[in-house]
């Protein structure tokens, strides 16, 4: 139960990286009053409409620096926290001399390790998923 909660917290924290600080919309036609369906259908070569923009338009240097510094903090604390929690679980299991508790500690250690590996590869996974749609993200 605790490991599911921790995984959920890490997942929710990682979603904050993707939330833009400012959203801008613009009209890609010369007429300021009307956006026609035809202007939406015309799109860039990637298949994404021009009004969506790309990562360079959305991510300025301030936002990119903020995300990189936030990600560095996560990458420092995540392995330390995982190692600490795994060590505490195994310490409890060894001191109690309970075989079931040792099996549970091993199971939770595996789950925490997999969650950390997923967190480690999160930028690659997100870049790949967004790249399929012709979009870029800020890290």
mmCIF file with all atom_site columns, C-alpha atoms in Angstrom, residues 32-117:
data_model
loop_
_atom_site.group_PDB
_atom_site.id
_atom_site.type_symbol
_atom_site.label_atom_id
_atom_site.label_alt_id
_atom_site.label_comp_id
_atom_site.label_asym_id
_atom_site.label_entity_id
_atom_site.label_seq_id
_atom_site.pdbx_PDB_ins_code
_atom_site.Cartn_x
_atom_site.Cartn_y
_atom_site.Cartn_z
_atom_site.occupancy
_atom_site.B_iso_or_equiv
_atom_site.pdbx_formal_charge
_atom_site.auth_seq_id
_atom_site.auth_comp_id
_atom_site.auth_asym_id
_atom_site.auth_atom_id
_atom_site.pdbx_PDB_model_num
ATOM 1  C CA . UNK A 1 32  ? -8.296  39.022  -36.560 1.00 0.00 ? 32  UNK A CA 1
ATOM 2  C CA . UNK A 1 33  ? -11.957 38.069  -36.080 1.00 0.00 ? 33  UNK A CA 1
ATOM 3  C CA . UNK A 1 34  ? -12.357 34.696  -37.773 1.00 0.00 ? 34  UNK A CA 1
ATOM 4  C CA . UNK A 1 35  ? -10.447 31.439  -37.677 1.00 0.00 ? 35  UNK A CA 1
ATOM 5  C CA . UNK A 1 36  ? -11.763 29.208  -40.431 1.00 0.00 ? 36  UNK A CA 1
ATOM 6  C CA . UNK A 1 37  ? -11.696 25.447  -40.597 1.00 0.00 ? 37  UNK A CA 1
ATOM 7  C CA . UNK A 1 38  ? -9.428  25.653  -43.645 1.00 0.00 ? 38  UNK A CA 1
ATOM 8  C CA . UNK A 1 39  ? -6.718  27.424  -41.646 1.00 0.00 ? 39  UNK A CA 1
ATOM 9  C CA . UNK A 1 40  ? -6.855  24.690  -39.037 1.00 0.00 ? 40  UNK A CA 1
ATOM 10 C CA . UNK A 1 41  ? -6.614  21.931  -41.645 1.00 0.00 ? 41  UNK A CA 1
ATOM 11 C CA . UNK A 1 42  ? -3.464  23.451  -43.172 1.00 0.00 ? 42  UNK A CA 1
ATOM 12 C CA . UNK A 1 43  ? -0.699  22.136  -41.007 1.00 0.00 ? 43  UNK A CA 1
ATOM 13 C CA . UNK A 1 44  ? 3.020   21.714  -40.874 1.00 0.00 ? 44  UNK A CA 1
ATOM 14 C CA . UNK A 1 45  ? 4.827   18.756  -42.381 1.00 0.00 ? 45  UNK A CA 1
ATOM 15 C CA . UNK A 1 46  ? 4.630   16.860  -39.082 1.00 0.00 ? 46  UNK A CA 1
ATOM 16 C CA . UNK A 1 47  ? 0.840   16.665  -39.260 1.00 0.00 ? 47  UNK A CA 1
ATOM 17 C CA . UNK A 1 48  ? 0.358   18.937  -36.261 1.00 0.00 ? 48  UNK A CA 1
ATOM 18 C CA . UNK A 1 49  ? -1.645  22.098  -36.989 1.00 0.00 ? 49  UNK A CA 1
ATOM 19 C CA . UNK A 1 50  ? 0.434   25.291  -37.065 1.00 0.00 ? 50  UNK A CA 1
ATOM 20 C CA . UNK A 1 51  ? -1.465  26.889  -34.201 1.00 0.00 ? 51  UNK A CA 1
ATOM 21 C CA . UNK A 1 52  ? -0.165  24.230  -31.797 1.00 0.00 ? 52  UNK A CA 1
ATOM 22 C CA . UNK A 1 53  ? 3.405   25.506  -32.044 1.00 0.00 ? 53  UNK A CA 1
ATOM 23 C CA . UNK A 1 54  ? 6.473   23.563  -31.101 1.00 0.00 ? 54  UNK A CA 1
ATOM 24 C CA . UNK A 1 55  ? 8.644   23.164  -28.064 1.00 0.00 ? 55  UNK A CA 1
ATOM 25 C CA . UNK A 1 56  ? 10.805  26.161  -28.955 1.00 0.00 ? 56  UNK A CA 1
ATOM 26 C CA . UNK A 1 57  ? 7.759   28.451  -28.983 1.00 0.00 ? 57  UNK A CA 1
ATOM 27 C CA . UNK A 1 58  ? 6.395   27.162  -25.691 1.00 0.00 ? 58  UNK A CA 1
ATOM 28 C CA . UNK A 1 59  ? 9.573   26.573  -23.696 1.00 0.00 ? 59  UNK A CA 1
ATOM 29 C CA . UNK A 1 60  ? 11.626  29.678  -23.122 1.00 0.00 ? 60  UNK A CA 1
ATOM 30 C CA . UNK A 1 61  ? 14.966  29.484  -21.338 1.00 0.00 ? 61  UNK A CA 1
ATOM 31 C CA . UNK A 1 62  ? 13.472  30.334  -17.947 1.00 0.00 ? 62  UNK A CA 1
ATOM 32 C CA . UNK A 1 63  ? 10.986  27.460  -18.072 1.00 0.00 ? 63  UNK A CA 1
ATOM 33 C CA . UNK A 1 64  ? 13.573  25.041  -19.416 1.00 0.00 ? 64  UNK A CA 1
ATOM 34 C CA . UNK A 1 65  ? 16.049  26.010  -16.680 1.00 0.00 ? 65  UNK A CA 1
ATOM 35 C CA . UNK A 1 66  ? 13.341  25.608  -14.041 1.00 0.00 ? 66  UNK A CA 1
ATOM 36 C CA . UNK A 1 67  ? 12.406  22.147  -15.308 1.00 0.00 ? 67  UNK A CA 1
ATOM 37 C CA . UNK A 1 68  ? 16.038  21.039  -15.500 1.00 0.00 ? 68  UNK A CA 1
ATOM 38 C CA . UNK A 1 69  ? 16.767  22.221  -11.950 1.00 0.00 ? 69  UNK A CA 1
ATOM 39 C CA . UNK A 1 70  ? 13.569  20.564  -10.668 1.00 0.00 ? 70  UNK A CA 1
ATOM 40 C CA . UNK A 1 71  ? 14.491  17.347  -12.462 1.00 0.00 ? 71  UNK A CA 1
ATOM 41 C CA . UNK A 1 72  ? 18.011  17.404  -10.959 1.00 0.00 ? 72  UNK A CA 1
ATOM 42 C CA . UNK A 1 73  ? 16.494  17.603  -7.482  1.00 0.00 ? 73  UNK A CA 1
ATOM 43 C CA . UNK A 1 74  ? 14.198  14.656  -8.234  1.00 0.00 ? 74  UNK A CA 1
ATOM 44 C CA . UNK A 1 75  ? 17.094  12.624  -9.649  1.00 0.00 ? 75  UNK A CA 1
ATOM 45 C CA . UNK A 1 76  ? 19.139  13.256  -6.489  1.00 0.00 ? 76  UNK A CA 1
ATOM 46 C CA . UNK A 1 77  ? 16.420  12.508  -3.949  1.00 0.00 ? 77  UNK A CA 1
ATOM 47 C CA . UNK A 1 78  ? 14.657  9.621   -5.727  1.00 0.00 ? 78  UNK A CA 1
ATOM 48 C CA . UNK A 1 79  ? 17.503  7.076   -5.532  1.00 0.00 ? 79  UNK A CA 1
ATOM 49 C CA . UNK A 1 80  ? 18.412  8.176   -2.016  1.00 0.00 ? 80  UNK A CA 1
ATOM 50 C CA . UNK A 1 81  ? 14.808  7.806   -0.897  1.00 0.00 ? 81  UNK A CA 1
ATOM 51 C CA . UNK A 1 82  ? 14.452  4.430   -2.631  1.00 0.00 ? 82  UNK A CA 1
ATOM 52 C CA . UNK A 1 83  ? 17.653  3.100   -1.046  1.00 0.00 ? 83  UNK A CA 1
ATOM 53 C CA . UNK A 1 84  ? 16.619  4.387   2.374   1.00 0.00 ? 84  UNK A CA 1
ATOM 54 C CA . UNK A 1 85  ? 13.141  2.839   2.186   1.00 0.00 ? 85  UNK A CA 1
ATOM 55 C CA . UNK A 1 86  ? 14.479  -0.494  0.914   1.00 0.00 ? 86  UNK A CA 1
ATOM 56 C CA . UNK A 1 87  ? 17.099  -0.548  3.670   1.00 0.00 ? 87  UNK A CA 1
ATOM 57 C CA . UNK A 1 88  ? 14.514  0.172   6.364   1.00 0.00 ? 88  UNK A CA 1
ATOM 58 C CA . UNK A 1 89  ? 12.257  -2.621  5.071   1.00 0.00 ? 89  UNK A CA 1
ATOM 59 C CA . UNK A 1 90  ? 15.085  -5.149  5.018   1.00 0.00 ? 90  UNK A CA 1
ATOM 60 C CA . UNK A 1 91  ? 16.324  -4.010  8.437   1.00 0.00 ? 91  UNK A CA 1
ATOM 61 C CA . UNK A 1 92  ? 12.851  -4.595  9.906   1.00 0.00 ? 92  UNK A CA 1
ATOM 62 C CA . UNK A 1 93  ? 12.635  -8.014  8.236   1.00 0.00 ? 93  UNK A CA 1
ATOM 63 C CA . UNK A 1 94  ? 16.083  -9.127  9.370   1.00 0.00 ? 94  UNK A CA 1
ATOM 64 C CA . UNK A 1 95  ? 15.662  -7.957  12.959  1.00 0.00 ? 95  UNK A CA 1
ATOM 65 C CA . UNK A 1 96  ? 12.293  -9.676  13.309  1.00 0.00 ? 96  UNK A CA 1
ATOM 66 C CA . UNK A 1 97  ? 13.590  -12.952 11.775  1.00 0.00 ? 97  UNK A CA 1
ATOM 67 C CA . UNK A 1 98  ? 10.298  -13.426 9.938   1.00 0.00 ? 98  UNK A CA 1
ATOM 68 C CA . UNK A 1 99  ? 10.425  -15.191 6.557   1.00 0.00 ? 99  UNK A CA 1
ATOM 69 C CA . UNK A 1 100 ? 7.156   -13.648 5.340   1.00 0.00 ? 100 UNK A CA 1
ATOM 70 C CA . UNK A 1 101 ? 8.358   -10.157 6.194   1.00 0.00 ? 101 UNK A CA 1
ATOM 71 C CA . UNK A 1 102 ? 11.581  -10.839 4.312   1.00 0.00 ? 102 UNK A CA 1
ATOM 72 C CA . UNK A 1 103 ? 9.611   -11.927 1.222   1.00 0.00 ? 103 UNK A CA 1
ATOM 73 C CA . UNK A 1 104 ? 7.471   -8.785  1.453   1.00 0.00 ? 104 UNK A CA 1
ATOM 74 C CA . UNK A 1 105 ? 10.591  -6.632  1.773   1.00 0.00 ? 105 UNK A CA 1
ATOM 75 C CA . UNK A 1 106 ? 12.078  -8.262  -1.328  1.00 0.00 ? 106 UNK A CA 1
ATOM 76 C CA . UNK A 1 107 ? 8.839   -7.734  -3.232  1.00 0.00 ? 107 UNK A CA 1
ATOM 77 C CA . UNK A 1 108 ? 8.598   -4.085  -2.233  1.00 0.00 ? 108 UNK A CA 1
ATOM 78 C CA . UNK A 1 109 ? 12.300  -3.593  -3.060  1.00 0.00 ? 109 UNK A CA 1
ATOM 79 C CA . UNK A 1 110 ? 11.673  -4.899  -6.567  1.00 0.00 ? 110 UNK A CA 1
ATOM 80 C CA . UNK A 1 111 ? 8.648   -2.631  -7.019  1.00 0.00 ? 111 UNK A CA 1
ATOM 81 C CA . UNK A 1 112 ? 10.536  0.415   -5.755  1.00 0.00 ? 112 UNK A CA 1
ATOM 82 C CA . UNK A 1 113 ? 13.460  -0.347  -8.024  1.00 0.00 ? 113 UNK A CA 1
ATOM 83 C CA . UNK A 1 114 ? 11.152  -0.645  -11.032 1.00 0.00 ? 114 UNK A CA 1
ATOM 84 C CA . UNK A 1 115 ? 9.429   2.622   -10.083 1.00 0.00 ? 115 UNK A CA 1
ATOM 85 C CA . UNK A 1 116 ? 12.806  4.338   -9.865  1.00 0.00 ? 116 UNK A CA 1
ATOM 86 C CA . UNK A 1 117 ? 13.866  2.960   -13.253 1.00 0.00 ? 117 UNK A CA 1
#
